[in-house]
Short mmCIF file of N, CA, C and O in Angstrom, two decimals:
data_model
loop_
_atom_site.label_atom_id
_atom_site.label_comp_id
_atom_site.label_asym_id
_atom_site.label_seq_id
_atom_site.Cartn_x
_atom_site.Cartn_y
_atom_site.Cartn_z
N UNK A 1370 -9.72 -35.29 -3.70
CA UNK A 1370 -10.85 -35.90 -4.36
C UNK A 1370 -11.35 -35.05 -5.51
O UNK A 1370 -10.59 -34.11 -5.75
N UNK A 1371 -12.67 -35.15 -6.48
CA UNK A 1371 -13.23 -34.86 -7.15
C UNK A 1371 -14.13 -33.59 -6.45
O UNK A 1371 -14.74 -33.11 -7.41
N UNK A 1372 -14.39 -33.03 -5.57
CA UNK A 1372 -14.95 -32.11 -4.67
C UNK A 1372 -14.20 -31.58 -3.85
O UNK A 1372 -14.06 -32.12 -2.75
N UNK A 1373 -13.56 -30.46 -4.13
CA UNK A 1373 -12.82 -29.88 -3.74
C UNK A 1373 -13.40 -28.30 -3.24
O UNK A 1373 -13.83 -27.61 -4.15
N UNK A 1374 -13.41 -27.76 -1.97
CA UNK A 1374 -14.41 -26.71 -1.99
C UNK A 1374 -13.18 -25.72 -1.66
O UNK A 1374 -12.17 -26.33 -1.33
N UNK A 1375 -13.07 -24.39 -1.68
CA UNK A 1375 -11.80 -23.44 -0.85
C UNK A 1375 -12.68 -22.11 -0.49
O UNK A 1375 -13.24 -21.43 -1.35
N UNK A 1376 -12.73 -21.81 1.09
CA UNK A 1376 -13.34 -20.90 1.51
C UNK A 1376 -12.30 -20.06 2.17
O UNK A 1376 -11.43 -20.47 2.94
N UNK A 1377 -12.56 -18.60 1.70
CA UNK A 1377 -11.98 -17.20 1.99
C UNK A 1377 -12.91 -16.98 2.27
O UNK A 1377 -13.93 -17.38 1.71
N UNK A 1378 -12.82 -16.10 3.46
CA UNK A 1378 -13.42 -15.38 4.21
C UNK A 1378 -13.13 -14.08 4.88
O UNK A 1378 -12.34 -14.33 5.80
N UNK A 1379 -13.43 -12.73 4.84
CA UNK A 1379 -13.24 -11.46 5.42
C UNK A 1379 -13.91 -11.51 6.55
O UNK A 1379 -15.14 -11.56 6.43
N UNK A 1380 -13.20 -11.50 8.24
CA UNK A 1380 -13.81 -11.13 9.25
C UNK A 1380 -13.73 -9.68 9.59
O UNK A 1380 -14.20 -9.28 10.65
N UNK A 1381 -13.16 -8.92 8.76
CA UNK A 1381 -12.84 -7.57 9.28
C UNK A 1381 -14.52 -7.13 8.68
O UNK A 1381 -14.64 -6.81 7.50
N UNK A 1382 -15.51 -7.14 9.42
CA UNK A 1382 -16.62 -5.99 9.22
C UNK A 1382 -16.48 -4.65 8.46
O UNK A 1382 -17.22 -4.46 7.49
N UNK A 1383 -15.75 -3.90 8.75
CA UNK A 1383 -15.35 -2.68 8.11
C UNK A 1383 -14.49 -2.02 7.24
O UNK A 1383 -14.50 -0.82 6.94
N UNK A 1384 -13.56 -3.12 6.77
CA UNK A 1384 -12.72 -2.91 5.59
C UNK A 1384 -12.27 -3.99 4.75
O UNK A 1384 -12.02 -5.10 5.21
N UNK A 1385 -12.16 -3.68 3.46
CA UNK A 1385 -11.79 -4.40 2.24
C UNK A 1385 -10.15 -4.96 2.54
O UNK A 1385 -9.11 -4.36 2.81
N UNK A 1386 -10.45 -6.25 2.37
CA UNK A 1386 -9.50 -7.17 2.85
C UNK A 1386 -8.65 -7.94 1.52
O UNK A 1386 -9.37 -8.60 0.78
N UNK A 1387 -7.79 -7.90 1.33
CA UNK A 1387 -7.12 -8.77 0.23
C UNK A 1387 -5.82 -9.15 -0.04
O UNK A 1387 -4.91 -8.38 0.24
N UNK A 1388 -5.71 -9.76 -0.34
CA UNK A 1388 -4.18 -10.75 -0.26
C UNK A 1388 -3.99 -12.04 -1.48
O UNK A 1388 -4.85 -12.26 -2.33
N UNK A 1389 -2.70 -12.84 -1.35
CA UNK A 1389 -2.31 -13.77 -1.82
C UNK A 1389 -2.82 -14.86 -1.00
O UNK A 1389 -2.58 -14.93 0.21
N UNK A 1390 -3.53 -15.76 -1.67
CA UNK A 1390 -3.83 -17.11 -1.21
C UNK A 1390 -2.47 -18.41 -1.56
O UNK A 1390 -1.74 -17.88 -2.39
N UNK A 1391 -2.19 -19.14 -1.38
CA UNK A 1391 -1.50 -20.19 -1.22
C UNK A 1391 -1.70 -21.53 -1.17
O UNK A 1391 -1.75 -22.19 -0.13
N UNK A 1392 -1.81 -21.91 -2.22
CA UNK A 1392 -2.58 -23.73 -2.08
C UNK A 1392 -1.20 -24.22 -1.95
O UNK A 1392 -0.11 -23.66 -2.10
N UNK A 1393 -1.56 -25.58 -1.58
CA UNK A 1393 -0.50 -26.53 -2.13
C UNK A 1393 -1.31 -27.34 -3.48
O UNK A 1393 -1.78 -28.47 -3.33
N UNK A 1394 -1.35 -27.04 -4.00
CA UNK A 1394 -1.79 -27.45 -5.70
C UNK A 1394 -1.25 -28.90 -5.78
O UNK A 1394 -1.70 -29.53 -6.74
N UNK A 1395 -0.64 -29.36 -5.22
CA UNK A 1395 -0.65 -31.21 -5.48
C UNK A 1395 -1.97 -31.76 -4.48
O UNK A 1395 -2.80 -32.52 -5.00
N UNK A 1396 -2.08 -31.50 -3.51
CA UNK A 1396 -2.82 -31.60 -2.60
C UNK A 1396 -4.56 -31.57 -3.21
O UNK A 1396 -5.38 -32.41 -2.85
N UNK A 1397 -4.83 -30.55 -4.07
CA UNK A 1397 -6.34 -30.53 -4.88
C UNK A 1397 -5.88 -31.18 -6.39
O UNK A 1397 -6.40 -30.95 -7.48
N UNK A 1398 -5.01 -31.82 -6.16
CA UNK A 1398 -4.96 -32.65 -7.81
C UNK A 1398 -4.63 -31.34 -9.17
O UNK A 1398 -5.03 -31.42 -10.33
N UNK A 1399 -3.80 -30.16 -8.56
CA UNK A 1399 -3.56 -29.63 -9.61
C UNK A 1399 -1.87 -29.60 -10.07
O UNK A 1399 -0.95 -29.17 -9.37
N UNK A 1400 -1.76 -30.19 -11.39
CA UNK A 1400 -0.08 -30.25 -11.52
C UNK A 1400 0.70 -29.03 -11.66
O UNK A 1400 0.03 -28.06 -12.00
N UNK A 1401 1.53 -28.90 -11.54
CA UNK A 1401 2.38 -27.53 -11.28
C UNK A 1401 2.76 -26.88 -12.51
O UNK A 1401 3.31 -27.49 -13.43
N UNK A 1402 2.43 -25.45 -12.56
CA UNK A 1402 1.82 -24.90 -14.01
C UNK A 1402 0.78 -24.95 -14.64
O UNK A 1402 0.55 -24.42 -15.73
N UNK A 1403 -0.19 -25.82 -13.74
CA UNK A 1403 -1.82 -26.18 -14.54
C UNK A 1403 -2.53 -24.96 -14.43
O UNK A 1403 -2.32 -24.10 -13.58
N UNK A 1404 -3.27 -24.93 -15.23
CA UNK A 1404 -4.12 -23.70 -14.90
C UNK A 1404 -5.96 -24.44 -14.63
O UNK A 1404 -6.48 -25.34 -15.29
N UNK A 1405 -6.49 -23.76 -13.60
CA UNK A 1405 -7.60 -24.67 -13.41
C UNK A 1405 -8.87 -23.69 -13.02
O UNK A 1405 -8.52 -22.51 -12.93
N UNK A 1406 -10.00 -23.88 -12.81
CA UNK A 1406 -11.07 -23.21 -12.76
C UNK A 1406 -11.49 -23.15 -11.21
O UNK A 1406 -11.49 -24.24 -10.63
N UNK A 1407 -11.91 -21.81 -10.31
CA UNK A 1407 -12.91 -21.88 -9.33
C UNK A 1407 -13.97 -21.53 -9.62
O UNK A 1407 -14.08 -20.40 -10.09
N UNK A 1408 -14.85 -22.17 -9.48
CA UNK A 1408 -16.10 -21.05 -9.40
C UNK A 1408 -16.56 -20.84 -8.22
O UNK A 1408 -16.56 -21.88 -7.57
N UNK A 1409 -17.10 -19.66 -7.46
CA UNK A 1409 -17.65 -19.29 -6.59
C UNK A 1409 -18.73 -19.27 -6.59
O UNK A 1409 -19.26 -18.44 -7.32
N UNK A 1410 -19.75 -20.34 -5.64
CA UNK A 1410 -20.64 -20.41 -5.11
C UNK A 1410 -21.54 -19.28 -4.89
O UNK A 1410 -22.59 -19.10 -5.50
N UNK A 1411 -21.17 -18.73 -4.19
CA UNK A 1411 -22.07 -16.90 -3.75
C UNK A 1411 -22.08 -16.46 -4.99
O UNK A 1411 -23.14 -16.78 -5.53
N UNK A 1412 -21.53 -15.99 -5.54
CA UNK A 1412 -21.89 -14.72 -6.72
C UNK A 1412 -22.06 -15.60 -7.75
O UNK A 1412 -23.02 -15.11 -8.33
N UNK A 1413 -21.74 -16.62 -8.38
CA UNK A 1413 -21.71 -17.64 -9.68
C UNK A 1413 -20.91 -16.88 -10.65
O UNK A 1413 -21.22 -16.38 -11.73
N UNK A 1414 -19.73 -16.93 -9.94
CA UNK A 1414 -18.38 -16.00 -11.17
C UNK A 1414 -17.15 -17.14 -11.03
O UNK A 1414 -16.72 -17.61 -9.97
N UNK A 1415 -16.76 -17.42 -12.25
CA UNK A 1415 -15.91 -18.35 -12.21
C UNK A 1415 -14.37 -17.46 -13.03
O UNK A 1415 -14.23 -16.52 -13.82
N UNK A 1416 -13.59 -18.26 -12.39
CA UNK A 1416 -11.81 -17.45 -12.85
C UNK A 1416 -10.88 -18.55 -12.51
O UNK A 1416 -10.70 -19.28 -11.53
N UNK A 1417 -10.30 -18.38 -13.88
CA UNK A 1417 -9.13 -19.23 -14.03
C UNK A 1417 -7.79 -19.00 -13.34
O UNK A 1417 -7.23 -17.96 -13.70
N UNK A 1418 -7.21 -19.66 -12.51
CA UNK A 1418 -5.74 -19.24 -11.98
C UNK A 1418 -5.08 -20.45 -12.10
O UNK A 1418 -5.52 -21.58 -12.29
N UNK A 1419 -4.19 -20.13 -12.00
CA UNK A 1419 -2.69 -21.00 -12.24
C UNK A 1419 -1.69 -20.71 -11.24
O UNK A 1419 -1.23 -19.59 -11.03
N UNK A 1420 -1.33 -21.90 -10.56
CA UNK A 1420 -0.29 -21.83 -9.64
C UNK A 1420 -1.15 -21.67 -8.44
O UNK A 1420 -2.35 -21.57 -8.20
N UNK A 1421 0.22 -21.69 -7.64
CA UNK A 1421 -0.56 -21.99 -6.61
C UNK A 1421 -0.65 -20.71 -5.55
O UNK A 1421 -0.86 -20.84 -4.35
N UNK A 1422 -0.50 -19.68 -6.11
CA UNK A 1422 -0.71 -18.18 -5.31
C UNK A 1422 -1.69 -17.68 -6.40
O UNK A 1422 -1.62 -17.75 -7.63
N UNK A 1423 -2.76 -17.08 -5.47
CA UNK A 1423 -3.78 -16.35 -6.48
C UNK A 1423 -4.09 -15.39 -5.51
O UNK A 1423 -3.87 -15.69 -4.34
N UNK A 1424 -4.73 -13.90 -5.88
CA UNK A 1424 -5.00 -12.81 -5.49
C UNK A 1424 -6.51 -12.94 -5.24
O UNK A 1424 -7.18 -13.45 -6.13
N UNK A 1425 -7.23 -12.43 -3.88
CA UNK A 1425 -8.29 -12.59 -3.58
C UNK A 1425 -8.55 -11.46 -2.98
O UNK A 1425 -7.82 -10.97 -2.13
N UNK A 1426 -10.03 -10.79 -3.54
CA UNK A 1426 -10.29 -9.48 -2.82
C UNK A 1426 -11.70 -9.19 -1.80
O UNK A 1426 -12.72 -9.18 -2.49
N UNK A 1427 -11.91 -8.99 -0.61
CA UNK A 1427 -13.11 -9.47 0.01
C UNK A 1427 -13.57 -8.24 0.47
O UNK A 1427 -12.85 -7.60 1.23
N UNK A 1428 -14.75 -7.77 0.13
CA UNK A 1428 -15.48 -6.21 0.38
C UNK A 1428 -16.59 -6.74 1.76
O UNK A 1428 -17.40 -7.59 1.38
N UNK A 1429 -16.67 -6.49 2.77
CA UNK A 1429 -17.61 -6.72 3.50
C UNK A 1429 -18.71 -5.96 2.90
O UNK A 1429 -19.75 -6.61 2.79
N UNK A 1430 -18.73 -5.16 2.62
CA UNK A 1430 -20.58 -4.73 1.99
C UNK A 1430 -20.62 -5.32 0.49
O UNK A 1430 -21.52 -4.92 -0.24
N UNK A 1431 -19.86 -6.08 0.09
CA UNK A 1431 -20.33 -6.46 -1.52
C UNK A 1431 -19.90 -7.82 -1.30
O UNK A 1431 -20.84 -8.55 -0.98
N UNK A 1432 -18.61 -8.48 -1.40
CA UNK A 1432 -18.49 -9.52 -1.66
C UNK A 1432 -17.78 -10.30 -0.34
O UNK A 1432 -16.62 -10.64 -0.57
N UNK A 1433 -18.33 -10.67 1.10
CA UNK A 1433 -17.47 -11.09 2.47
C UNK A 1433 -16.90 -11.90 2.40
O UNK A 1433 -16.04 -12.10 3.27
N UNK A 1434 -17.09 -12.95 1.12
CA UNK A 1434 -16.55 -14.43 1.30
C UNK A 1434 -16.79 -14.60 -0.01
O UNK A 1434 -17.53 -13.97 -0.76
N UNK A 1435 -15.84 -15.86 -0.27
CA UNK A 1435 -16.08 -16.56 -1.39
C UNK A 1435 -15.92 -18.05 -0.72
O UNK A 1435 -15.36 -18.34 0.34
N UNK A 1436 -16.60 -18.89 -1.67
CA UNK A 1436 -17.15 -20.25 -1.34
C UNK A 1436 -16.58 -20.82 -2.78
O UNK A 1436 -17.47 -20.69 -3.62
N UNK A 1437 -15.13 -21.55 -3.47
CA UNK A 1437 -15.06 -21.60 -4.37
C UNK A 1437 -14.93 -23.41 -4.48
O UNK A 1437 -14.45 -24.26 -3.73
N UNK A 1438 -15.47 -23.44 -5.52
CA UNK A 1438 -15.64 -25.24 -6.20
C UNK A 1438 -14.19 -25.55 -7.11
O UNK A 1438 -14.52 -25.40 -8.29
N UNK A 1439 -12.99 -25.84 -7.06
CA UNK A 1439 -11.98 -25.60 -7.76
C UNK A 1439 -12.60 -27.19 -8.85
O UNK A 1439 -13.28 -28.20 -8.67
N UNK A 1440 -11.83 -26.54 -9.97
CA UNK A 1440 -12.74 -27.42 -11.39
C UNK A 1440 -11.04 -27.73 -11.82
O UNK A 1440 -10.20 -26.83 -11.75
N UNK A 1441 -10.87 -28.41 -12.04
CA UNK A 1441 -9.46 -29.24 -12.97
C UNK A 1441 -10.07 -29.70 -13.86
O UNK A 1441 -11.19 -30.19 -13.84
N UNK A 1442 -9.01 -29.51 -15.14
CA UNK A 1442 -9.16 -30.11 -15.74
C UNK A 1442 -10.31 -29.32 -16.80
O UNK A 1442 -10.14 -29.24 -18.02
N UNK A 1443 -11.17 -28.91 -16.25
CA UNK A 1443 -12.17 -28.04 -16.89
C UNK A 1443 -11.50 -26.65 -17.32
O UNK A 1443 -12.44 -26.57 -18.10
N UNK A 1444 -10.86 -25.63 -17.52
CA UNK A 1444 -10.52 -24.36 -17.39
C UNK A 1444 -10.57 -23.91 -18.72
O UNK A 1444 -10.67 -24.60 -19.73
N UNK A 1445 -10.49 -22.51 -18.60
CA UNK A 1445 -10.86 -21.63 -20.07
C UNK A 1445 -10.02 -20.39 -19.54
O UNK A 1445 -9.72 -20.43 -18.35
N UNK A 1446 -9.63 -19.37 -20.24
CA UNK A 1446 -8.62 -18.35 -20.43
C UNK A 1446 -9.96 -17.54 -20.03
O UNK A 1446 -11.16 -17.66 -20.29
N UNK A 1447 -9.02 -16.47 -19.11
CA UNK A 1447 -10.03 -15.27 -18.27
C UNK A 1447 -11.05 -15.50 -17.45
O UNK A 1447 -11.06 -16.62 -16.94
N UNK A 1448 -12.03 -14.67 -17.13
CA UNK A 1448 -13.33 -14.53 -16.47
C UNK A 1448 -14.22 -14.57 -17.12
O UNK A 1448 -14.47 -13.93 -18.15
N UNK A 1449 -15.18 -15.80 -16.26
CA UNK A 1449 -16.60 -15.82 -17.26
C UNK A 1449 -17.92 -15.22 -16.43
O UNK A 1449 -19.02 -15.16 -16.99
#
């Protein structure tokens, strides 16, 4: 649909957690090679990725989760 939400989450309390995420990018309406926008909810930082593996980094004392709104169709080059 048009509302598309993607939640990462760090349960490890005590250490910085991070990895490759994995969409299936047909599945949120993104075509293969698109590059498209999340923005995250919690902090209001938005970043452009492309494809369907993106790098996600989760600090339990700074940042535990992200809550992201994926935007198609909307996207811009880098971090805003």
């Amino acid at each position: 649909g048009d509302d598309v939400v993607l939640v990462v989450v760090n349960l490890d309390p005590d250490h910085v957690q991070s990895g490759w995420i994995h969409l299936d990018t047909g599945a949120i309406g993104v075509d293969e090679g698109q590059r498209f926008r999340v923005r995250d909810l919690l902090i209001e930082r938005s970043y452009t990725w492309e494809g369907p593996s993106n790098f996600v980094e989760l600090d339990p004392v700074g940042v535990p989760a992200h809550v992201f709104s994926v935007q198609v169709g909307r996207s811009r080059r880098g971090v805003s």
